[in-house]
mmCIF file of C-alpha atoms (C1' of nucleotides) in Angstrom:
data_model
loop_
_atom_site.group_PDB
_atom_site.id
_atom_site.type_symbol
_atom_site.label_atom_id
_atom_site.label_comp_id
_atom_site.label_asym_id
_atom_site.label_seq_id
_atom_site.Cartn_x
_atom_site.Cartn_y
_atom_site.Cartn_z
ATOM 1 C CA UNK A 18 0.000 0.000 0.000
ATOM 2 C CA UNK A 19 0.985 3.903 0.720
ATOM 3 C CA UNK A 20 -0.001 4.159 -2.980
ATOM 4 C CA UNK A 21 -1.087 7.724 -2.959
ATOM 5 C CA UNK A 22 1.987 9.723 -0.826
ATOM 6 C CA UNK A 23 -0.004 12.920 -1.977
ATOM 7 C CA UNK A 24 -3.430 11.910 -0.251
ATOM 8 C CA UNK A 25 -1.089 10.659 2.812
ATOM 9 C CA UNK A 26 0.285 14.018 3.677
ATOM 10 C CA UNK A 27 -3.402 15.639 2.694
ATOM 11 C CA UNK A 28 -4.308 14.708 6.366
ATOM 12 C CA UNK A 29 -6.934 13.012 5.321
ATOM 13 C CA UNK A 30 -8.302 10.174 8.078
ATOM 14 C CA UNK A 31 -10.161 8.351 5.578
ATOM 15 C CA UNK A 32 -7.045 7.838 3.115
ATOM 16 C CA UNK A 33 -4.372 7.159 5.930
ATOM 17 C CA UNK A 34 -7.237 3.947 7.095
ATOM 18 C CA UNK A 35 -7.496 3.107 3.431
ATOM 19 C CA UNK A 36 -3.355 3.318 3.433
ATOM 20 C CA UNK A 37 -3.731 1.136 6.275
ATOM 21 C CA UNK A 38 -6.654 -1.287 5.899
ATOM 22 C CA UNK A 39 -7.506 -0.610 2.259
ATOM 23 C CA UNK A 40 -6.252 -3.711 0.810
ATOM 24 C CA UNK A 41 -8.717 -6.580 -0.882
ATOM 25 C CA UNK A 42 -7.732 -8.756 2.032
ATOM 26 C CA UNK A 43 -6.861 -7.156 4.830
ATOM 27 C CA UNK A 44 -10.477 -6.502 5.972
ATOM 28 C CA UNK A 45 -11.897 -9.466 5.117
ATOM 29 C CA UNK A 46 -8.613 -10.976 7.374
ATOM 30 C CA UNK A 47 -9.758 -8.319 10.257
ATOM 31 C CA UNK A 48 -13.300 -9.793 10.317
ATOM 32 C CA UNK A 49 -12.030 -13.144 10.542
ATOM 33 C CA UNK A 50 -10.008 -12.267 13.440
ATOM 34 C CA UNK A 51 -13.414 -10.852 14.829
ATOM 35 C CA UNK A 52 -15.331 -14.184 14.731
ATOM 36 C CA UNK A 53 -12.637 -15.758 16.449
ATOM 37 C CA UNK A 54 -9.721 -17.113 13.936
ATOM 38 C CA UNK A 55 -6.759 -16.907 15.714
ATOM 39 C CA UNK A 56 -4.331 -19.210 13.418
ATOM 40 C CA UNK A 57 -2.525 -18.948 10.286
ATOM 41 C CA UNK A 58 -4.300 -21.996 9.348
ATOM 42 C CA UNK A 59 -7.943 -20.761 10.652
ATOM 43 C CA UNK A 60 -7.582 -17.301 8.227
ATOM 44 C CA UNK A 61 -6.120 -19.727 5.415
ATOM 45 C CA UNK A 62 -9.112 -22.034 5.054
ATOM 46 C CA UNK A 63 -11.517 -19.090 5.597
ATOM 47 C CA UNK A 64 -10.431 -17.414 2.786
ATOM 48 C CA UNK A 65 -8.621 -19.357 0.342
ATOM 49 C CA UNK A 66 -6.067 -16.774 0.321
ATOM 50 C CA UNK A 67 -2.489 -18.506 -0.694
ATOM 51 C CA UNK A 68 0.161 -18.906 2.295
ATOM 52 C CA UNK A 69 2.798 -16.416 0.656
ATOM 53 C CA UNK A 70 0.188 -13.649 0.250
ATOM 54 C CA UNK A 71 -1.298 -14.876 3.797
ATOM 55 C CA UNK A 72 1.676 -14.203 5.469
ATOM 56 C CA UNK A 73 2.743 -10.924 3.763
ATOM 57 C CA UNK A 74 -0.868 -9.126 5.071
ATOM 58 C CA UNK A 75 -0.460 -10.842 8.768
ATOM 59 C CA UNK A 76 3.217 -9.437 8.649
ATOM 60 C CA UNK A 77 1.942 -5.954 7.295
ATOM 61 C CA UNK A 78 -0.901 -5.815 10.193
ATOM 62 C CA UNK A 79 1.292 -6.920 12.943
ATOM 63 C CA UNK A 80 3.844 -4.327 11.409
ATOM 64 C CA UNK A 81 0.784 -1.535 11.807
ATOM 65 C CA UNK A 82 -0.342 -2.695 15.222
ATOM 66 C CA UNK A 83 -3.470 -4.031 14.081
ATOM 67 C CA UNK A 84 -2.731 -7.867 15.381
ATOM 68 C CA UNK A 85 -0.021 -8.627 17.682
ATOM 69 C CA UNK A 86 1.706 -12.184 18.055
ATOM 70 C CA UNK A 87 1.352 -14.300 20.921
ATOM 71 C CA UNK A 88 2.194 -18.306 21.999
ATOM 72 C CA UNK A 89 -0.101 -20.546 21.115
ATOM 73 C CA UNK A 90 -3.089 -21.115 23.230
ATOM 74 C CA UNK A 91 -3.342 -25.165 23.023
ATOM 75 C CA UNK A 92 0.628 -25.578 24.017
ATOM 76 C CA UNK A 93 2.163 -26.161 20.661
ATOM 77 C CA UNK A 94 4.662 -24.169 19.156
ATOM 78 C CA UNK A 95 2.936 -21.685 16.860
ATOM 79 C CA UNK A 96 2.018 -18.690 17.167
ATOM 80 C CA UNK A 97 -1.484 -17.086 17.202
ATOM 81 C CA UNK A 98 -2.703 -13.816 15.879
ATOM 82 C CA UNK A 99 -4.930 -11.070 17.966
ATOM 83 C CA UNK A 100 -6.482 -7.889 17.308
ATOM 84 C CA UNK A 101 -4.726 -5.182 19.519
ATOM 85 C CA UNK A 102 -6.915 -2.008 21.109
ATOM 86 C CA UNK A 103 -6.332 -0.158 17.841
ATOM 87 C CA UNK A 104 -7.331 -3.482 15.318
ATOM 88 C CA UNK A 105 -10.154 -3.810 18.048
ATOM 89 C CA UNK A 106 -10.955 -0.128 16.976
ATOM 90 C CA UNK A 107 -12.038 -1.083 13.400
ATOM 91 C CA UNK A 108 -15.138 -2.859 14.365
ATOM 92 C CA UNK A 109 -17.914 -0.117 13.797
ATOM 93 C CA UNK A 110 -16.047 -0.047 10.512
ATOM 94 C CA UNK A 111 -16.919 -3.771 10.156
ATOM 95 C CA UNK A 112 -20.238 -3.022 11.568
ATOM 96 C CA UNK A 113 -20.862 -0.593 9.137
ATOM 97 C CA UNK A 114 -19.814 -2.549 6.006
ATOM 98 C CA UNK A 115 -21.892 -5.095 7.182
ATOM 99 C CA UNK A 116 -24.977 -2.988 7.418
ATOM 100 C CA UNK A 117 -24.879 -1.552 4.305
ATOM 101 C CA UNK A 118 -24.593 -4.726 2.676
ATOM 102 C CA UNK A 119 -27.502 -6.028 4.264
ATOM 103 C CA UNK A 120 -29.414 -3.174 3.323
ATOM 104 C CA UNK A 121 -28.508 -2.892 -0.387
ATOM 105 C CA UNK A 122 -26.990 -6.714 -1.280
ATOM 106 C CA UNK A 123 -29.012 -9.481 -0.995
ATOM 107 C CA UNK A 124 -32.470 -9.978 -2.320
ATOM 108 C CA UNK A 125 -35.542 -10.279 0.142
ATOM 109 C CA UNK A 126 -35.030 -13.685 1.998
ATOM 110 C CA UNK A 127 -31.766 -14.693 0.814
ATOM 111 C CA UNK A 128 -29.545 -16.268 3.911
ATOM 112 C CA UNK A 129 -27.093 -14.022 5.436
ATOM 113 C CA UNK A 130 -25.234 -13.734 8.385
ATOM 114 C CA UNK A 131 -26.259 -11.828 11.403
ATOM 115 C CA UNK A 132 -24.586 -9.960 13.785
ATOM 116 C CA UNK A 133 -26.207 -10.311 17.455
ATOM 117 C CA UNK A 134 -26.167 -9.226 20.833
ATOM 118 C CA UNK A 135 -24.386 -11.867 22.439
ATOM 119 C CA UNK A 136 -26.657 -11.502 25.861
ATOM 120 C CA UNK A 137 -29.880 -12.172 24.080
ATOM 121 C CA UNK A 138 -29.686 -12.895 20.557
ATOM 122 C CA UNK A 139 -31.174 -9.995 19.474
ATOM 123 C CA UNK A 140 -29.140 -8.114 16.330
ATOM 124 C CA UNK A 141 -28.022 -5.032 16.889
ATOM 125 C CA UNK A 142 -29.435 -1.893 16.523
ATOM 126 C CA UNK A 143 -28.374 0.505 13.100
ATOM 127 C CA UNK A 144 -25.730 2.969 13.383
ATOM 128 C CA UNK A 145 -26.393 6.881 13.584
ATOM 129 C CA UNK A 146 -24.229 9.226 13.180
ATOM 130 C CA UNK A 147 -25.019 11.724 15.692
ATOM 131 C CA UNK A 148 -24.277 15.666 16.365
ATOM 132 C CA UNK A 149 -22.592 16.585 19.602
ATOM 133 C CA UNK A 150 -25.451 16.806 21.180
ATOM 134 C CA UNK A 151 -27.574 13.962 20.086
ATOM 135 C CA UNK A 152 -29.178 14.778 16.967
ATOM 136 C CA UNK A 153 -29.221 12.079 14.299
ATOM 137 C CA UNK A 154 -27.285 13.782 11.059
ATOM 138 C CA UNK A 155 -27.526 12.797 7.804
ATOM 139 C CA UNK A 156 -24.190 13.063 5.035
ATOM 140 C CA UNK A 157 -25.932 16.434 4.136
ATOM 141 C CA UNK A 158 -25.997 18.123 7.601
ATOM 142 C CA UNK A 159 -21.822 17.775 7.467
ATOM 143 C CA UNK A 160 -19.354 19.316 6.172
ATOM 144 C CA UNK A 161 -15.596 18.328 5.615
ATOM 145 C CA UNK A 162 -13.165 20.954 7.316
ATOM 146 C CA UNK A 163 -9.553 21.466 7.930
ATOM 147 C CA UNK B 12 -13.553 -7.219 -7.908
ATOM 148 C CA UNK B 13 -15.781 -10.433 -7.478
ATOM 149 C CA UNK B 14 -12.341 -12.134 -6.358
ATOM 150 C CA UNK B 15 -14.109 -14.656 -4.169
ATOM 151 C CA UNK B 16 -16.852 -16.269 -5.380
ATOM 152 C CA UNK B 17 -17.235 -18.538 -2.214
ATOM 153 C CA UNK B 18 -17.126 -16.143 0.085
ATOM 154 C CA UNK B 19 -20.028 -14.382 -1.266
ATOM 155 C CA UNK B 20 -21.564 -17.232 -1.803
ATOM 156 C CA UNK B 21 -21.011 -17.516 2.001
ATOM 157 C CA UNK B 22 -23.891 -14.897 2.648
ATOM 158 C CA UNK B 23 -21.566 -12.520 4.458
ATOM 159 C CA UNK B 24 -22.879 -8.704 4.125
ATOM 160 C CA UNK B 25 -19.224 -7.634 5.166
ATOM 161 C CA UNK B 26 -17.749 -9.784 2.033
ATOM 162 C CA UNK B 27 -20.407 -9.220 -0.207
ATOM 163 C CA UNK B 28 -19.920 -5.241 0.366
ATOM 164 C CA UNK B 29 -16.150 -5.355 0.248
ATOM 165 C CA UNK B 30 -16.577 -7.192 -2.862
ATOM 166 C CA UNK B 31 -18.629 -4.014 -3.985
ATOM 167 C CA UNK B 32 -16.509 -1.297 -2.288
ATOM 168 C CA UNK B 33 -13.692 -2.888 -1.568
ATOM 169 C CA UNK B 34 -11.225 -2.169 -4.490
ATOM 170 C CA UNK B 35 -8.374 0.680 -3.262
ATOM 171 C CA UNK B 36 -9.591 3.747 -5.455
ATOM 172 C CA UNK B 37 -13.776 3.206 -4.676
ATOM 173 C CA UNK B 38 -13.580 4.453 -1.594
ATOM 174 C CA UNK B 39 -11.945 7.103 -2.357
ATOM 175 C CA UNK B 40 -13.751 8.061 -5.006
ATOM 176 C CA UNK B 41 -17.083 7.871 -3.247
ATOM 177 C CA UNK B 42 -15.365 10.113 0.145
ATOM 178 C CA UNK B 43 -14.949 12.852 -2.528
ATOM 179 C CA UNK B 44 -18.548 12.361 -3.563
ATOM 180 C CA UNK B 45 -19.248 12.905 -0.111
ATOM 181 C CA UNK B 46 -17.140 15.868 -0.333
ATOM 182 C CA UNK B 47 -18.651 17.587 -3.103
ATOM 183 C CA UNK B 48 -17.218 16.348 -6.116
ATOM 184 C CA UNK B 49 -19.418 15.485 -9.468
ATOM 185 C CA UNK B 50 -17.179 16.304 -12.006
ATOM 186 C CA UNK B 51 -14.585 13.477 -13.957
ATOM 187 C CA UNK B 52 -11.581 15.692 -13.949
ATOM 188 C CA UNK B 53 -12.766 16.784 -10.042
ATOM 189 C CA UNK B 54 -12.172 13.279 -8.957
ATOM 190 C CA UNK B 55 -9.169 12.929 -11.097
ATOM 191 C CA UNK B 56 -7.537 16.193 -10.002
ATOM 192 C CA UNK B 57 -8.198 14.880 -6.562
ATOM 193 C CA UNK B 58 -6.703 11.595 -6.501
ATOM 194 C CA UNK B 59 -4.157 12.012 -8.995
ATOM 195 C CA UNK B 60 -5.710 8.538 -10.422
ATOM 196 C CA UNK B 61 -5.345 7.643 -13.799
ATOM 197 C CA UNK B 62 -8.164 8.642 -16.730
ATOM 198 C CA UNK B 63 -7.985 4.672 -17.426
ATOM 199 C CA UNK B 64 -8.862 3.504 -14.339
ATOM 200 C CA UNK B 65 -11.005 6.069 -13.349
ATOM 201 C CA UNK B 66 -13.614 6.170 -16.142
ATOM 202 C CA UNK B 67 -13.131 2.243 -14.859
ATOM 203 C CA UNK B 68 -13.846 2.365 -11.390
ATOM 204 C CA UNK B 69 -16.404 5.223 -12.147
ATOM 205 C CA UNK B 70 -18.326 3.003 -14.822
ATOM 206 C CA UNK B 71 -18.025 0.172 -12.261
ATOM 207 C CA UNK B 72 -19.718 2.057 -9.675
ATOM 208 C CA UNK B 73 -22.632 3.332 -11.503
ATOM 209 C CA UNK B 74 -22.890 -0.430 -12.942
ATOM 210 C CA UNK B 75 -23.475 -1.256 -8.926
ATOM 211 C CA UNK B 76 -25.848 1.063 -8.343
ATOM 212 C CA UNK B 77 -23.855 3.184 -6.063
ATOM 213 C CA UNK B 78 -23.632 5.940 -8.700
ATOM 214 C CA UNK B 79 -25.938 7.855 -11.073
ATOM 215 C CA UNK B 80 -25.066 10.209 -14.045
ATOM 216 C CA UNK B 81 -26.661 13.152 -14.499
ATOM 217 C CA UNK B 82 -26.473 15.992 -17.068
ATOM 218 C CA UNK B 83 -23.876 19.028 -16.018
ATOM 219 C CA UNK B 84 -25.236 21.742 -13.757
ATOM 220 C CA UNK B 85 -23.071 24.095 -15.844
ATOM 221 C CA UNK B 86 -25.171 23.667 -18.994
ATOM 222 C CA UNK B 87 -21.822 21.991 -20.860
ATOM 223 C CA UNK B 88 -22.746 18.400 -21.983
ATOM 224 C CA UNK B 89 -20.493 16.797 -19.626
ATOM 225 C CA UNK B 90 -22.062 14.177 -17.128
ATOM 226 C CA UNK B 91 -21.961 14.224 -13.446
ATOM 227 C CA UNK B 92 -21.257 11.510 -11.133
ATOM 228 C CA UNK B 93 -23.955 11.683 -8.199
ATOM 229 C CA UNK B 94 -24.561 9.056 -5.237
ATOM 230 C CA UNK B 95 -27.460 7.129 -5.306
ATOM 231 C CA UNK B 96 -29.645 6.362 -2.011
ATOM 232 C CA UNK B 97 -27.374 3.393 -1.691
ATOM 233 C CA UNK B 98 -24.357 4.951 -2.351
ATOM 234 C CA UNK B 99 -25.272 7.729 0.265
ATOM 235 C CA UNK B 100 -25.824 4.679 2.353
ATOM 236 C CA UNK B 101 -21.617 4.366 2.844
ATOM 237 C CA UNK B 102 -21.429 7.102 4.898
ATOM 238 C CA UNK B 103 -21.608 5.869 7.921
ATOM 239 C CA UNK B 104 -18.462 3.612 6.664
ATOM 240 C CA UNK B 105 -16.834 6.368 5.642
ATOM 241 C CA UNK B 106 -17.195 7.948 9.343
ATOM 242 C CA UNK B 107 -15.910 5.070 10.843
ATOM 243 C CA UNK B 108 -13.316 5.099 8.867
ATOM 244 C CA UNK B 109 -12.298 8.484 9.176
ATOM 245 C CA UNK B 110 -12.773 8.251 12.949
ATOM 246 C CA UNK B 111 -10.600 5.204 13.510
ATOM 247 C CA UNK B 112 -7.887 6.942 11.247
ATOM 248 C CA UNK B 113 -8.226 10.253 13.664
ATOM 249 C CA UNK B 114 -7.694 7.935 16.749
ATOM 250 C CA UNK B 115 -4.920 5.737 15.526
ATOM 251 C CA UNK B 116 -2.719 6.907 12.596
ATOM 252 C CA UNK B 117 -2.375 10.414 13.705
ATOM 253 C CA UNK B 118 -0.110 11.741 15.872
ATOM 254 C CA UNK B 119 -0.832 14.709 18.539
ATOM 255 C CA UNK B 120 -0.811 18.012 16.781
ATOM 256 C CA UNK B 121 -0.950 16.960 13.360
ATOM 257 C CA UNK B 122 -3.012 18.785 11.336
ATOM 258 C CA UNK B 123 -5.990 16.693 9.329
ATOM 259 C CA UNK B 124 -9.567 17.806 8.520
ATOM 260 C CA UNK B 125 -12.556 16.840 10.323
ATOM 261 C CA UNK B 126 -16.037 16.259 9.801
ATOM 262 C CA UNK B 127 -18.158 18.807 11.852
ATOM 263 C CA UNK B 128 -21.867 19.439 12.042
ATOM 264 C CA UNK B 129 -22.954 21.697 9.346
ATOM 265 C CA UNK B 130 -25.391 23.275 11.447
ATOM 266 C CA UNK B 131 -22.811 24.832 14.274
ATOM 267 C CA UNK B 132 -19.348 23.871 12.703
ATOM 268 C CA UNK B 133 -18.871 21.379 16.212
ATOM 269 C CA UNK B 134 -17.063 17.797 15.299
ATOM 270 C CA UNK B 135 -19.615 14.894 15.395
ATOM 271 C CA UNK B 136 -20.054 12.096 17.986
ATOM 272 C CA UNK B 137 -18.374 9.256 18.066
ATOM 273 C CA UNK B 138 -19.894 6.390 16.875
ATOM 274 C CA UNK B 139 -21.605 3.641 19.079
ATOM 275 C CA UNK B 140 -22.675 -0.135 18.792
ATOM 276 C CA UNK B 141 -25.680 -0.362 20.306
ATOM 277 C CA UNK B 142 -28.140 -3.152 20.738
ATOM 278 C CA UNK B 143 -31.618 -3.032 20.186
ATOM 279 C CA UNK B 144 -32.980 -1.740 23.392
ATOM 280 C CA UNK B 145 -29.754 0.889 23.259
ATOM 281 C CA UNK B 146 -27.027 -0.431 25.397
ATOM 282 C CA UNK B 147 -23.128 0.694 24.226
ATOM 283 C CA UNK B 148 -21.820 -2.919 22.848
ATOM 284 C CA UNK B 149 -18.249 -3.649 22.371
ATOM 285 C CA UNK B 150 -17.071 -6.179 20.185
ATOM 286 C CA UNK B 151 -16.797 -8.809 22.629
ATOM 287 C CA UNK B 152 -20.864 -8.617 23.212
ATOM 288 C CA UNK B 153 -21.575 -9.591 20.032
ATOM 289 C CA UNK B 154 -21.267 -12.224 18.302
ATOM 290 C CA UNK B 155 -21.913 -13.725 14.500
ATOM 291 C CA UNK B 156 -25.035 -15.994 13.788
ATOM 292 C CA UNK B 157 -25.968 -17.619 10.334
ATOM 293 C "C1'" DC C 10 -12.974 19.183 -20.541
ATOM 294 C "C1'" DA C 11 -14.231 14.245 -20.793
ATOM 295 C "C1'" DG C 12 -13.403 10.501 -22.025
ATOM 296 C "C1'" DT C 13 -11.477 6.165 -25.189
ATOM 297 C "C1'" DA C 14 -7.691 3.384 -27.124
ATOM 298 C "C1'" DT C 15 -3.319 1.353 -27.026
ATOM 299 C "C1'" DC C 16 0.884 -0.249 -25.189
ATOM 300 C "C1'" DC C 17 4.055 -1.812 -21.990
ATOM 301 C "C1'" DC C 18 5.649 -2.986 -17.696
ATOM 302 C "C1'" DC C 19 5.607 -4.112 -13.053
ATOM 303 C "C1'" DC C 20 3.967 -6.468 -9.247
ATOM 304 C "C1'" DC C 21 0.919 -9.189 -7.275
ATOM 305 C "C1'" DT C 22 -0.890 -13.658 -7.097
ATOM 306 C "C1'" DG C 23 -1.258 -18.507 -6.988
ATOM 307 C "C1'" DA C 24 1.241 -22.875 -7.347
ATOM 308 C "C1'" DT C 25 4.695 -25.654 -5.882
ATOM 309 C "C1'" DA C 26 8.312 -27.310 -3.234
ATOM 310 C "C1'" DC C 27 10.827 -27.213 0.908
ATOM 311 C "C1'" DT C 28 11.929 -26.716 6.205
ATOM 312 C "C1'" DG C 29 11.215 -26.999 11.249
ATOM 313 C "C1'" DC D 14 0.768 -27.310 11.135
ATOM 314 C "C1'" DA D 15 3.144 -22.920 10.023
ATOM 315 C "C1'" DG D 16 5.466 -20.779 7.547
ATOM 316 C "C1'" DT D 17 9.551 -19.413 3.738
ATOM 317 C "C1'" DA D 18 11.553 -19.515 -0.989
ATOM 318 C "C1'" DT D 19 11.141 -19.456 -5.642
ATOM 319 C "C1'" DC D 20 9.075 -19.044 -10.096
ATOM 320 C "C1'" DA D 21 6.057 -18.094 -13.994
ATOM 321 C "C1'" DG D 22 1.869 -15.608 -15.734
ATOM 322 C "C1'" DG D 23 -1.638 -12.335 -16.051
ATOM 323 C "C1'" DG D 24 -3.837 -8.350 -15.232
ATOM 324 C "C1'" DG D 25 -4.178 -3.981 -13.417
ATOM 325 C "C1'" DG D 26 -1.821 0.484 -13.627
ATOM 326 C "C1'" DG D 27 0.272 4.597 -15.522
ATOM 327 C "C1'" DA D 28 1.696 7.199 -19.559
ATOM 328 C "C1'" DT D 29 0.656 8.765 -23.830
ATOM 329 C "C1'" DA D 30 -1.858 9.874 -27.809
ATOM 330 C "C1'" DC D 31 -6.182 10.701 -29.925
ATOM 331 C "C1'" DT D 32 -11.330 12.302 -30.475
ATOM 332 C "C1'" DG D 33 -15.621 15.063 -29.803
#
DNA sequence: CAGTATCCCCCCTGATACTG
DNA sequence: CAGTATCAGGGGGGATACTG
């Protein structure tokens, strides 16, 4: 990545995540890591992504301090890889893909997954982006500054 | 895009809208939508993208839905590129986004722009998980079902 | 200005083989 | 199982030139 230097140094937040996470499969490795995969072999099957290119991403995200390393869990000798507090940080970003491709993706009745209150089943509620002070705001009642 | 046939045929929303979105330049593209920006050379000026793959990615994203052309404002017989309801629909993945990007990848000081309320120029709230009934979730009160 | 057409090259990817 | 090393190919990307 770092394919635009330009947009970089723009100051930007949106490019410097896209910098970051924009890549084909670094999101869909993210949301893995989410459900629970934890092992090289876990995000392999998952996704069908080759080893070599496998192991380049995990190496890039540990590099960005968006997973971090640690022993093995079950005693053997490999490693296993967890979100940190700031890979932790992308899930409304998750969230949000999600919801919008429930709401625009898949025809009426066609199976999907679900995200879900883990307490009582129920899925969660829609995101709002809110004012300061409360008020729901829709893309119009922005503006971009700075 | 359409890389991974399986894993939309998975029935994930997350996959099925990275498979939409999820190419480097889209979401780019679509921020400076957000931002303003109709016009071809606009968006090219802007990212410094190439006219190849930006009539690409622009054709691409009307294909999907997520753009619509409309005649120039100007009275010229150029088109405009304009978001759709569901294109619109990415901006709360934009925000989240931009607001992990402002937390992690910036460092104190540094200037970057911001995304205030129209109405009274104040930044916008963070945003929240919530469940249905409108508790704060983190990630690790959720889970995935389906 | 707003694209389309062409070309060439680089790099990314997947496949395979190998090691601990 | 968890990677690393290597290799060949294919396609996306930029640059350039051209058109309305």
């Amino acid at each position: 990545m770092v394919k635009r230097v330009s947009l970089w140094n723009a100051g930007c937040p949106v490019a410097r995540s896209l910098d970051a996470i924009g890549d084909w499969w670094s999101l869909l490795i993210i949301r893995d890591a989410f459900d629970g995969m934890r092992r090289f072999g876990e995000f392999q099957n998952g996704l069908g992504i080759s080893k070599g290119v496998l192991a380049t991403r995990l190496r890039d995200l540990v590099r960005r301090g968006i997973f971090e390393t640690a022993p093995a869990s079950d005693g053997t000798a490999y490693r296993e890889y967890v979100l940190t507090a700031k890979g932790r940080g992308l899930f409304p970003v998750i969230v949000a893909l999600r919801q919008w491709g429930e709401d625009h993706l898949f025809a009426d009745g066609e199976d999907r997954s679900s995200l879900v209150d883990r307490e009582n089943g129920e899925p969660i509620a829609r995101l709002v982006i809110r004012s300061a002070d409360g008020r729901s705001l829709a893309w119009s009642d922005t503006r971009v500054t700075g």
